[in-house]
CSV table of C-alpha atoms in Angstrom, one decimal:
chain,number,residue,atom,x,y,z
A,388,GLY,CA,-15.8,-16.0,2.9
A,389,ASP,CA,-14.5,-13.1,1.0
A,390,SER,CA,-10.3,-12.9,0.3
A,391,VAL,CA,-8.0,-10.8,-1.8
A,392,THR,CA,-4.2,-12.0,-2.2
A,393,GLN,CA,-1.4,-9.3,-3.7
A,394,MET,CA,1.7,-10.3,-4.2
A,395,GLU,CA,4.6,-10.2,-2.1
A,396,GLY,CA,6.4,-6.9,-2.9
A,397,PRO,CA,8.5,-4.8,-2.1
A,398,VAL,CA,9.0,-4.1,-6.1
A,399,THR,CA,11.6,-1.2,-7.0
A,400,LEU,CA,11.4,0.0,-10.8
A,401,SER,CA,13.6,2.5,-12.8
A,402,GLU,CA,12.1,4.9,-13.8
A,403,GLU,CA,10.0,4.0,-17.5
A,404,ALA,CA,10.1,0.2,-17.1
A,405,PHE,CA,6.1,-1.7,-17.2
A,406,LEU,CA,4.6,-2.5,-13.9
A,407,THR,CA,2.8,-5.6,-13.3
A,408,ILE,CA,1.1,-5.9,-9.6
A,409,ASN,CA,-0.8,-9.1,-9.6
A,410,CYS,CA,-4.1,-9.3,-7.8
A,411,THR,CA,-7.0,-12.7,-7.6
A,412,TYR,CA,-9.4,-13.0,-4.9
A,413,THR,CA,-12.3,-15.2,-3.8
A,414,ALA,CA,-15.4,-13.9,-4.0
A,415,THR,CA,-19.0,-16.4,-3.1
A,416,GLY,CA,-20.8,-13.3,-5.8
A,417,TYR,CA,-19.9,-10.7,-8.7
A,418,PRO,CA,-17.9,-8.7,-6.9
A,419,SER,CA,-16.7,-5.2,-7.8
A,420,LEU,CA,-13.0,-5.1,-8.1
A,421,PHE,CA,-11.3,-2.1,-7.3
A,422,TRP,CA,-7.3,-0.8,-7.1
A,423,TYR,CA,-6.4,2.1,-4.4
A,424,VAL,CA,-3.3,3.7,-4.1
A,425,GLN,CA,-2.3,5.9,-1.2
A,426,TYR,CA,0.9,7.6,-1.6
A,427,PRO,CA,3.3,9.3,1.3
A,428,GLY,CA,1.2,10.8,4.0
A,429,GLU,CA,-1.6,11.0,2.6
A,430,GLY,CA,-5.0,8.9,2.6
A,431,LEU,CA,-6.1,5.8,0.4
A,432,GLN,CA,-7.4,7.1,-2.9
A,433,LEU,CA,-9.9,5.1,-5.6
A,434,LEU,CA,-7.0,4.9,-8.3
A,435,LEU,CA,-9.7,2.3,-10.4
A,436,LYS,CA,-12.3,0.0,-10.6
A,437,ALA,CA,-14.5,-2.7,-12.1
A,438,THR,CA,-17.8,-3.2,-11.4
A,439,LYS,CA,-18.1,-6.9,-14.5
A,440,ALA,CA,-16.5,-9.5,-15.7
A,441,ASP,CA,-14.3,-8.3,-18.8
A,442,ASP,CA,-14.6,-4.3,-17.6
A,443,LYS,CA,-11.1,-2.6,-18.2
A,444,GLY,CA,-11.1,0.0,-15.3
A,445,SER,CA,-8.4,2.9,-16.2
A,446,ASN,CA,-6.6,6.1,-15.1
A,447,LYS,CA,-3.5,7.9,-15.0
A,448,GLY,CA,-2.2,4.9,-17.6
A,449,PHE,CA,-2.8,2.5,-14.6
A,450,GLU,CA,-5.2,0.1,-16.1
A,451,ALA,CA,-7.2,-3.3,-15.0
A,452,THR,CA,-9.0,-5.7,-16.4
A,453,TYR,CA,-11.7,-7.5,-14.3
A,454,ARG,CA,-10.9,-11.3,-15.3
A,455,LYS,CA,-13.8,-13.6,-14.3
A,456,GLU,CA,-12.3,-16.9,-15.5
A,457,THR,CA,-8.7,-16.7,-13.8
A,458,THR,CA,-10.4,-14.5,-10.9
A,459,SER,CA,-8.3,-12.0,-11.5
A,460,PHE,CA,-7.8,-8.1,-11.3
A,461,HIS,CA,-3.7,-6.7,-12.5
A,462,LEU,CA,-3.0,-3.4,-12.6
A,463,GLU,CA,-0.8,-2.9,-15.3
A,464,LYS,CA,1.0,0.6,-16.2
A,465,GLY,CA,3.1,1.0,-19.6
A,466,SER,CA,5.6,3.6,-18.3
A,467,VAL,CA,6.1,4.0,-14.3
A,468,GLN,CA,7.4,7.7,-13.5
A,469,VAL,CA,8.6,8.5,-9.5
A,470,SER,CA,6.1,9.7,-9.0
A,471,ASP,CA,4.2,6.8,-8.5
A,472,SER,CA,5.9,5.5,-5.5
A,473,ALA,CA,3.2,4.5,-3.2
A,474,VAL,CA,1.9,2.0,-1.7
A,475,TYR,CA,-1.1,0.3,-4.3
A,476,PHE,CA,-4.6,-2.2,-2.3
A,477,CYS,CA,-5.9,-4.3,-4.6
A,478,ALA,CA,-9.8,-4.5,-3.3
A,479,LEU,CA,-13.3,-6.3,-3.2
A,480,SER,CA,-16.8,-5.4,-2.7
A,481,ASP,CA,-19.5,-7.9,-2.1
A,482,THR,CA,-23.1,-7.1,-4.1
A,483,GLY,CA,-24.4,-6.9,-0.9
A,484,ALA,CA,-26.2,-4.5,0.7
A,485,ASN,CA,-22.9,-3.0,2.7
A,486,SER,CA,-20.7,-2.7,-0.5
A,487,LYS,CA,-18.0,-3.2,2.1
A,488,LEU,CA,-14.2,-3.3,0.7
A,489,THR,CA,-12.0,-6.4,1.8
A,490,PHE,CA,-8.4,-5.3,1.3
A,491,GLY,CA,-5.1,-7.4,0.1
A,492,LYS,CA,-2.5,-6.5,1.9
A,493,GLY,CA,-0.4,-3.6,-0.3
A,494,ILE,CA,2.0,-3.4,-1.9
A,495,THR,CA,4.9,-0.8,-2.0
A,496,LEU,CA,6.2,0.4,-5.0
A,497,SER,CA,9.5,2.4,-5.2
A,498,VAL,CA,10.3,4.3,-8.6
A,499,ARG,CA,14.0,5.1,-8.5
A,500,PRO,CA,14.7,7.6,-11.4
B,1254,ASP,CA,-16.1,20.0,0.6
B,1255,THR,CA,-12.7,18.8,1.9
B,1256,GLY,CA,-13.2,15.5,1.9
B,1257,VAL,CA,-13.9,13.1,5.0
B,1258,SER,CA,-11.7,14.2,8.2
B,1259,GLN,CA,-10.4,12.8,11.2
B,1260,ASP,CA,-9.7,13.7,14.3
B,1261,PRO,CA,-7.1,13.6,16.2
B,1262,ARG,CA,-4.4,12.0,13.6
B,1263,HIS,CA,-2.4,10.2,16.3
B,1264,LYS,CA,-2.9,9.4,19.4
B,1265,ILE,CA,-0.7,7.5,21.9
B,1266,THR,CA,-2.7,6.2,25.3
B,1267,LYS,CA,-1.5,4.5,28.6
B,1268,ARG,CA,-3.1,0.1,28.0
B,1269,GLY,CA,-5.9,0.6,30.2
B,1270,GLN,CA,-7.6,3.9,29.1
B,1271,ASN,CA,-10.7,4.6,27.1
B,1272,VAL,CA,-10.2,6.6,23.0
B,1273,THR,CA,-12.5,8.2,21.8
B,1274,PHE,CA,-12.1,9.3,17.8
B,1275,ARG,CA,-14.2,11.4,15.6
B,1276,CYS,CA,-14.7,11.0,11.5
B,1277,ASP,CA,-16.9,13.8,9.3
B,1278,PRO,CA,-17.8,11.9,6.5
B,1279,ILE,CA,-18.3,13.8,3.1
B,1280,SER,CA,-21.6,15.6,3.8
B,1281,GLU,CA,-24.0,14.6,1.4
B,1282,HIS,CA,-22.4,10.7,1.9
B,1283,ASN,CA,-24.8,8.5,4.3
B,1284,ARG,CA,-22.8,5.9,3.9
B,1285,LEU,CA,-20.2,6.0,6.9
B,1286,TYR,CA,-17.7,3.2,7.5
B,1287,TRP,CA,-14.5,1.9,10.0
B,1288,TYR,CA,-11.6,0.3,9.4
B,1289,ARG,CA,-8.7,-1.0,11.3
B,1290,GLN,CA,-5.3,-1.5,9.6
B,1291,THR,CA,-2.5,-2.9,11.0
B,1292,LEU,CA,1.4,-2.0,9.5
B,1293,GLY,CA,1.9,-4.2,6.9
B,1294,GLN,CA,-1.4,-5.1,6.0
B,1295,GLY,CA,-4.5,-3.1,4.3
B,1296,PRO,CA,-7.1,-2.5,5.7
B,1297,GLU,CA,-9.9,-4.5,7.5
B,1298,PHE,CA,-13.5,-3.7,7.6
B,1299,LEU,CA,-15.6,-3.6,11.2
B,1300,THR,CA,-18.4,-1.6,11.3
B,1301,TYR,CA,-20.6,0.3,9.7
B,1302,PHE,CA,-23.7,2.9,9.2
B,1303,GLN,CA,-26.3,3.8,6.9
B,1304,ASN,CA,-27.9,7.4,8.7
B,1305,GLU,CA,-27.9,6.5,11.8
B,1306,ALA,CA,-28.4,3.2,12.0
B,1307,GLN,CA,-25.6,0.6,12.7
B,1308,LEU,CA,-26.0,-2.2,9.8
B,1309,GLU,CA,-23.1,-4.3,9.9
B,1310,LYS,CA,-20.5,-4.8,12.7
B,1311,SER,CA,-17.3,-7.4,12.0
B,1312,ARG,CA,-16.2,-10.0,14.4
B,1313,LEU,CA,-13.3,-8.2,14.7
B,1314,LEU,CA,-15.0,-5.4,16.7
B,1315,SER,CA,-14.6,-6.4,20.4
B,1316,ASP,CA,-17.1,-5.7,22.9
B,1317,ARG,CA,-14.5,-2.9,23.7
B,1318,PHE,CA,-15.4,-0.8,21.3
B,1319,SER,CA,-18.6,1.3,20.4
B,1320,ALA,CA,-19.5,3.3,17.7
B,1321,GLU,CA,-22.2,5.5,17.0
B,1322,ARG,CA,-23.3,8.4,14.5
B,1323,PRO,CA,-26.2,9.6,16.3
B,1324,LYS,CA,-27.6,12.6,13.5
B,1325,GLY,CA,-26.5,10.4,10.6
B,1326,SER,CA,-23.7,12.6,10.6
B,1327,PHE,CA,-20.3,13.0,12.1
B,1328,SER,CA,-20.0,9.5,14.1
B,1329,THR,CA,-17.4,8.7,16.7
B,1330,LEU,CA,-15.6,4.8,17.9
B,1331,GLU,CA,-14.7,4.4,21.0
B,1332,ILE,CA,-12.0,1.7,22.6
B,1333,GLN,CA,-12.7,1.2,26.1
B,1334,ARG,CA,-10.0,-0.1,28.3
B,1335,THR,CA,-7.2,-0.1,25.5
B,1336,GLU,CA,-4.5,-2.7,24.9
B,1337,GLN,CA,-1.3,-2.7,23.1
B,1338,GLY,CA,-2.9,-5.3,19.8
B,1339,ASP,CA,-5.1,-2.2,19.6
B,1340,SER,CA,-2.7,0.1,17.9
B,1341,ALA,CA,-3.3,0.0,14.3
B,1342,MET,CA,-4.4,3.1,12.3
B,1343,TYR,CA,-8.1,3.7,12.0
B,1344,LEU,CA,-10.4,4.5,9.0
B,1345,CYS,CA,-12.9,6.0,8.2
B,1346,ALA,CA,-14.9,6.3,5.0
B,1347,SER,CA,-18.2,7.1,3.8
B,1348,SER,CA,-20.2,7.1,0.4
B,1349,ARG,CA,-23.5,7.4,-1.3
B,1350,VAL,CA,-25.8,4.5,-0.8
B,1351,SER,CA,-25.4,3.3,-4.9
B,1352,GLN,CA,-24.4,-0.1,-5.4
B,1353,ASN,CA,-20.9,0.0,-7.1
B,1354,THR,CA,-19.6,3.5,-5.9
B,1355,GLU,CA,-16.3,4.3,-4.5
B,1356,ALA,CA,-15.6,5.5,-1.0
B,1357,PHE,CA,-13.5,7.9,0.3
B,1358,PHE,CA,-11.2,7.4,3.0
B,1359,GLY,CA,-10.4,9.8,5.9
B,1360,GLN,CA,-6.5,10.5,6.5
B,1361,GLY,CA,-7.0,8.0,9.9
B,1362,THR,CA,-5.5,8.3,13.0
B,1363,ARG,CA,-3.2,7.1,13.9
B,1364,LEU,CA,-3.3,5.0,17.7
B,1365,THR,CA,-0.4,4.3,19.7
B,1366,VAL,CA,-0.9,1.6,22.8
B,1367,VAL,CA,2.0,1.7,25.2
């Protein structure tokens, strides 16, 4: 079945550091790929998405490119802020009728001033 | 539009008791999903509805679990004879019927079975 693998965490960075969070996936079809973020005390929010190979999703300075050849969707940001501290989940949605999401385990990012 | 609303936010129950959670989706969304999230894990799909029809159930959804969406609006998730292993965050999400559309999540109901 479909699966998503995220790098092990947690990750602690200093403000303005470069961020990469790795995500790879296994899927039988051509899934859509997502990054969701969960800020402390809040619900899951969509951060960005990509629906086909070579698409780049971007939002709030974060970017991720759908790489079919490496089955990856790594999240990057050039300069993190303290306010980026949150849990980040990589997810995929199959192209079937139900569009259910399969999530990775999530990774906690802490950014220190 | 206040987003997806879940009630209660927290529930503590004794093992063997029944519990029921409610989810109110975004009003124009006709798809509604339930997920379960345990500590240190990502959310896992339980079931989904399109309007009032329950179209898929995960094998994670044992016979003690039942979900309804009687009028295609709000949904309830009931767990009968709760077990300690049911302790988790139960998340509801809603979306429109459209491929690749965004799912909006509620803040979840945290269940603790003691």
